[in-house]
Coordinates of C-alpha atoms in Angstrom, one line a residue:
M1 CA -0.1 0.1 0.3
S2 CA 1.8 3.2 -1.3
Q3 CA 2.0 6.0 1.2
P4 CA 0.5 9.4 1.0
T5 CA 2.6 12.0 -0.4
P6 CA 2.9 14.9 2.6
T7 CA 1.6 17.9 1.5
H8 CA 3.7 21.0 2.3
P9 CA 2.1 24.6 3.1
P10 CA 2.7 26.5 0.0
T11 CA 6.0 29.1 0.6
R12 CA 5.4 32.7 0.7
P13 CA 7.6 34.8 -1.7
L14 CA 10.2 36.9 -0.1
P15 CA 9.0 40.2 0.6
S16 CA 10.5 43.0 -2.4
H17 CA 8.9 46.4 -0.6
L18 CA 8.4 47.8 2.7
H19 CA 4.9 48.1 3.5
Y20 CA 4.2 50.6 5.7
D21 CA 1.0 50.9 7.3
V22 CA 0.8 54.3 8.8
V23 CA -2.4 53.9 11.0
W24 CA -0.3 50.2 12.5
M25 CA 2.6 52.7 13.5
E26 CA 1.2 55.7 15.2
R27 CA -1.0 53.2 17.1
T28 CA 1.9 51.4 17.9
F29 CA 4.6 53.6 18.7
R30 CA 2.8 55.6 20.8
S31 CA 5.4 57.2 22.9
R32 CA 9.4 57.5 22.8
A33 CA 9.4 54.9 26.0
T34 CA 7.5 52.4 24.1
T35 CA 9.2 52.8 20.7
E36 CA 12.6 52.0 22.5
S37 CA 11.4 49.2 24.1
L38 CA 10.3 47.8 20.9
L39 CA 13.0 48.7 18.6
R40 CA 16.1 48.5 21.2
P41 CA 15.6 44.2 20.1
Q42 CA 15.5 44.9 16.6
L43 CA 18.9 47.0 17.1
E44 CA 20.7 44.3 18.7
S45 CA 19.4 41.4 16.7
G46 CA 20.7 43.3 13.6
N47 CA 17.9 44.0 12.0
L48 CA 17.9 47.7 12.4
T49 CA 20.9 49.8 11.5
S50 CA 21.8 52.7 14.4
Q51 CA 20.8 55.2 11.7
D52 CA 17.2 53.7 11.4
Y53 CA 17.0 53.2 15.0
D54 CA 18.1 56.8 16.0
A55 CA 15.5 58.5 13.5
A56 CA 12.4 56.1 14.7
V57 CA 13.1 56.8 18.3
S58 CA 12.9 60.5 17.0
F59 CA 10.3 60.5 15.1
L60 CA 7.4 58.1 15.5
P61 CA 6.3 59.6 19.1
G62 CA 6.8 63.1 17.7
F63 CA 4.6 65.9 17.3
H64 CA 3.2 64.9 13.7
R65 CA 0.9 62.7 15.5
H66 CA -1.0 65.7 16.7
Y67 CA -1.2 67.3 13.1
R68 CA -4.8 66.0 12.6
T69 CA -6.1 67.3 16.3
A70 CA -4.4 71.0 15.1
G71 CA -6.0 71.0 12.0
V72 CA -9.2 70.2 13.4
F73 CA -9.0 73.1 16.1
A74 CA -7.1 75.8 13.6
G75 CA -10.3 74.8 10.9
T76 CA -12.8 75.2 13.7
G77 CA -11.5 78.3 14.9
L78 CA -10.8 80.1 11.6
A79 CA -14.4 79.5 10.5
F80 CA -15.9 81.0 13.4
K81 CA -13.3 83.8 13.1
F82 CA -15.0 84.9 9.7
R83 CA -18.8 83.9 9.9
R84 CA -20.9 86.5 8.8
P85 CA -23.3 88.0 11.5
Q86 CA -26.2 87.9 9.2
W87 CA -25.8 83.6 8.9
T88 CA -28.3 81.7 10.8
N89 CA -27.2 79.7 13.5
G90 CA -27.6 76.8 10.9
R91 CA -25.5 78.1 8.3
I92 CA -22.8 78.9 10.8
G93 CA -22.7 75.6 12.2
L94 CA -22.3 74.3 8.3
F95 CA -19.4 76.7 8.0
V96 CA -17.8 75.5 11.5
L97 CA -18.1 71.9 10.7
F98 CA -16.5 72.4 6.7
G99 CA -13.4 74.7 8.8
A100 CA -13.1 71.5 11.0
I101 CA -13.1 69.0 8.3
M102 CA -10.7 70.8 6.2
G103 CA -8.3 71.2 8.8
N104 CA -8.8 67.8 10.0
T105 CA -7.6 66.9 6.1
I106 CA -5.0 69.2 6.2
G107 CA -3.7 67.6 9.5
V108 CA -3.8 64.0 7.9
L109 CA -2.2 64.7 4.8
A110 CA 0.8 66.8 6.9
D111 CA 1.4 63.6 8.9
F112 CA 1.3 61.4 5.7
K113 CA 4.0 63.7 4.3
A114 CA 6.3 63.4 7.8
H115 CA 5.8 59.4 7.2
L116 CA 6.2 59.4 3.6
S117 CA 9.6 61.6 4.4
F118 CA 10.6 59.3 7.4
V119 CA 10.1 56.1 4.7
R120 CA 12.6 57.6 2.2
S121 CA 15.4 58.4 4.9
I122 CA 15.3 55.0 6.0
Q123 CA 18.6 53.3 5.5
D124 CA 17.9 49.6 5.4
P125 CA 14.3 49.3 4.1
A126 CA 14.5 45.2 4.3
G127 CA 15.8 45.5 7.7
F128 CA 13.2 47.9 9.1
S129 CA 10.2 45.6 7.3
Q130 CA 11.7 42.9 8.9
A131 CA 12.3 44.3 12.1
M132 CA 8.1 45.9 12.3
D133 CA 7.0 42.1 11.1
T134 CA 8.6 40.8 14.0
I135 CA 7.0 43.6 16.2
Q136 CA 3.7 42.9 15.0
K137 CA 4.2 39.2 15.6
Q138 CA 4.7 40.0 19.4
I139 CA 2.0 42.4 20.2
G140 CA -0.5 41.4 17.2
G141 CA -3.0 43.9 16.2
P142 CA -4.5 44.4 12.1
I143 CA -2.5 45.8 9.8
G144 CA -3.2 47.2 6.5
R145 CA -6.4 49.4 7.3
G146 CA -5.1 52.5 6.9
P147 CA -2.9 54.4 4.2
T148 CA 0.6 52.4 3.1
I149 CA 3.5 53.4 1.9
P150 CA 5.4 51.3 -0.2
R151 CA 9.3 51.4 -0.2
P152 CA 11.2 48.7 -2.7
F153 CA 14.0 47.1 -1.5
E154 CA 15.8 48.1 -4.8
E155 CA 16.1 51.5 -4.2
L156 CA 19.0 50.5 -1.6
Q157 CA 21.5 49.3 -4.5
S158 CA 20.4 52.4 -6.5
S159 CA 20.9 55.0 -4.4
G160 CA 24.1 53.6 -3.4
E161 CA 23.6 52.1 0.5
Q162 CA 23.8 48.5 1.0
P163 CA 21.5 46.4 3.5
N164 CA 22.6 45.7 7.1
Q165 CA 23.5 42.0 6.4
E166 CA 25.3 42.5 3.2
R167 CA 27.5 45.2 5.3
M168 CA 27.7 42.6 7.8
N169 CA 29.2 40.2 5.4
R170 CA 31.3 42.7 4.1
E171 CA 33.1 43.6 7.9
Q172 CA 33.3 39.6 7.7
E173 CA 35.4 39.8 4.7
S174 CA 37.3 42.7 5.3
F175 CA 38.2 41.1 8.8
A176 CA 39.3 37.8 7.3
S177 CA 41.8 39.6 4.9
S178 CA 43.3 41.6 7.8
T179 CA 44.2 38.5 9.4
N180 CA 44.9 36.2 6.3
P181 CA 47.6 38.6 4.6
P182 CA 48.1 37.9 0.8
V183 CA 50.9 35.7 0.0
S184 CA 53.5 38.1 -2.0
K185 CA 54.2 36.5 -5.2
P186 CA 57.9 36.5 -6.6
S187 CA 58.8 39.4 -8.4
T188 CA 58.6 39.3 -11.9
M189 CA 60.8 42.3 -12.8
P190 CA 62.7 41.6 -16.1
E191 CA 66.7 40.8 -16.1
P192 CA 68.8 43.8 -17.4
V193 CA 69.7 43.0 -21.1
A194 CA 73.3 44.0 -22.1
S195 CA 73.0 46.6 -24.7
P196 CA 73.9 45.8 -28.5
A197 CA 76.9 47.6 -28.7
A198 CA 78.5 46.1 -25.5
A199 CA 77.5 42.9 -26.8
S200 CA 79.1 43.6 -30.4
T201 CA 82.4 44.9 -28.4
S202 CA 82.7 41.6 -26.3
K203 CA 82.4 39.8 -29.4
W204 CA 85.2 41.3 -31.6
D205 CA 87.3 40.9 -28.3
Q206 CA 86.6 37.5 -28.4
I207 CA 87.6 37.1 -31.9
R208 CA 90.7 39.1 -31.5
A209 CA 92.0 37.3 -28.2
T210 CA 91.4 34.0 -30.3
N211 CA 93.2 34.7 -33.5
A212 CA 96.1 36.0 -30.9
R213 CA 96.2 32.7 -29.6
K214 CA 96.1 30.6 -32.8
A215 CA 98.7 33.2 -34.6
G216 CA 102.4 31.9 -33.9
S217 CA 105.7 34.3 -34.1
S218 CA 106.1 34.1 -38.5
S219 CA 109.6 33.7 -39.5
W220 CA 110.0 37.6 -40.5
D221 CA 109.3 38.1 -36.5
N222 CA 112.3 35.8 -35.3
L223 CA 114.6 37.5 -38.0
R224 CA 113.7 40.7 -36.9
Q225 CA 114.3 40.2 -33.3
Q226 CA 117.6 38.0 -34.0
H227 CA 118.9 41.0 -36.0
E228 CA 117.9 43.1 -33.5
R229 CA 119.5 41.3 -30.9
T230 CA 122.8 41.2 -32.7
T231 CA 123.2 44.8 -33.8
I232 CA 122.9 45.9 -30.0
P233 CA 126.5 47.7 -29.3
R234 CA 127.9 45.8 -26.4
S235 CA 128.9 48.0 -23.3
P236 CA 132.6 48.6 -23.0
G237 CA 135.1 47.1 -20.8
G238 CA 136.1 49.4 -18.2
G239 CA 139.1 51.3 -19.5
S240 CA 139.5 49.4 -22.9
G241 CA 138.9 51.8 -25.8
S242 CA 141.2 50.3 -28.2
D243 CA 140.7 51.0 -32.1
S244 CA 141.6 47.3 -32.9
V245 CA 138.5 45.9 -30.8
A246 CA 135.9 48.8 -32.6
A247 CA 137.1 47.3 -36.0
S248 CA 136.3 43.8 -35.1
A249 CA 133.3 44.9 -33.8
N250 CA 132.0 46.7 -36.9
N251 CA 133.6 43.9 -39.0
D252 CA 131.4 41.2 -37.3
R253 CA 128.1 43.7 -38.0
A254 CA 129.0 43.9 -41.0
A255 CA 128.9 40.0 -41.3
E256 CA 126.1 40.0 -39.7
Q257 CA 124.0 42.3 -41.8
A258 CA 125.0 40.7 -44.9
E259 CA 124.0 37.2 -43.4
F260 CA 121.1 39.0 -42.3
D261 CA 120.4 40.3 -45.7
A262 CA 121.0 36.8 -47.3
L263 CA 118.1 35.4 -44.8
L264 CA 115.9 37.7 -46.0
E265 CA 116.3 37.1 -49.5
K266 CA 115.7 33.8 -49.1
E267 CA 112.9 34.2 -47.1
R268 CA 111.3 36.2 -49.9
N269 CA 112.0 33.7 -52.5
I270 CA 110.3 30.9 -50.5
T271 CA 107.4 32.9 -49.8
S272 CA 106.9 34.1 -53.4

């Protein structure tokens, strides 16, 4: 026997707007002490930012709550002041009633305008909506019987602000990045490259050094060095300066010169 498939209740879609019920807000937050006691837990839980908390505590129990009453008295007084003496009591009563209604209407519009300005100043509409839903579940009471001011959550991103949860995530990421510094990457600086002039100069030096090592002393260099050694005059002995020694030295040089010339001629014949 097949078991029955369990049925789950339909899931409610996540809200995308802040639905600000003006009548419920004024009936709930009647005094500053009540407002602080209801909003303080929402601030501590993170649903409200400190800016929204301070603005709500300052605005919700404010004098705007009495705009309608002030409008009724102002309208009634003005109507009674501008009545005509020749009017009947019924006509005067209708005129005063009309003044009271107009004063009440002006007070309602002024009160609604004040709430509209407050809703537009909320920093985190999503968190504020969550806070109001939590408070409504705690204290109960009907919602939606008065004028409602909608505020889409998308306005938060377009205005450049961030919701409370996203701001907390960014703070956690920044804390994690500060505790775990990034690993430094090895330097990728290119090594200095020798200039073409220096490279060509070193190459020519290598060629010259190689040729100098390979090239031996030629026979011309040997003959020239031998001739220079034989033609160097010997230092005269101490006190001996006879002509016979000088003549013998001249004859030796002449013979050596003739021998050198013969060797040069022979070398030229061989190379040619």
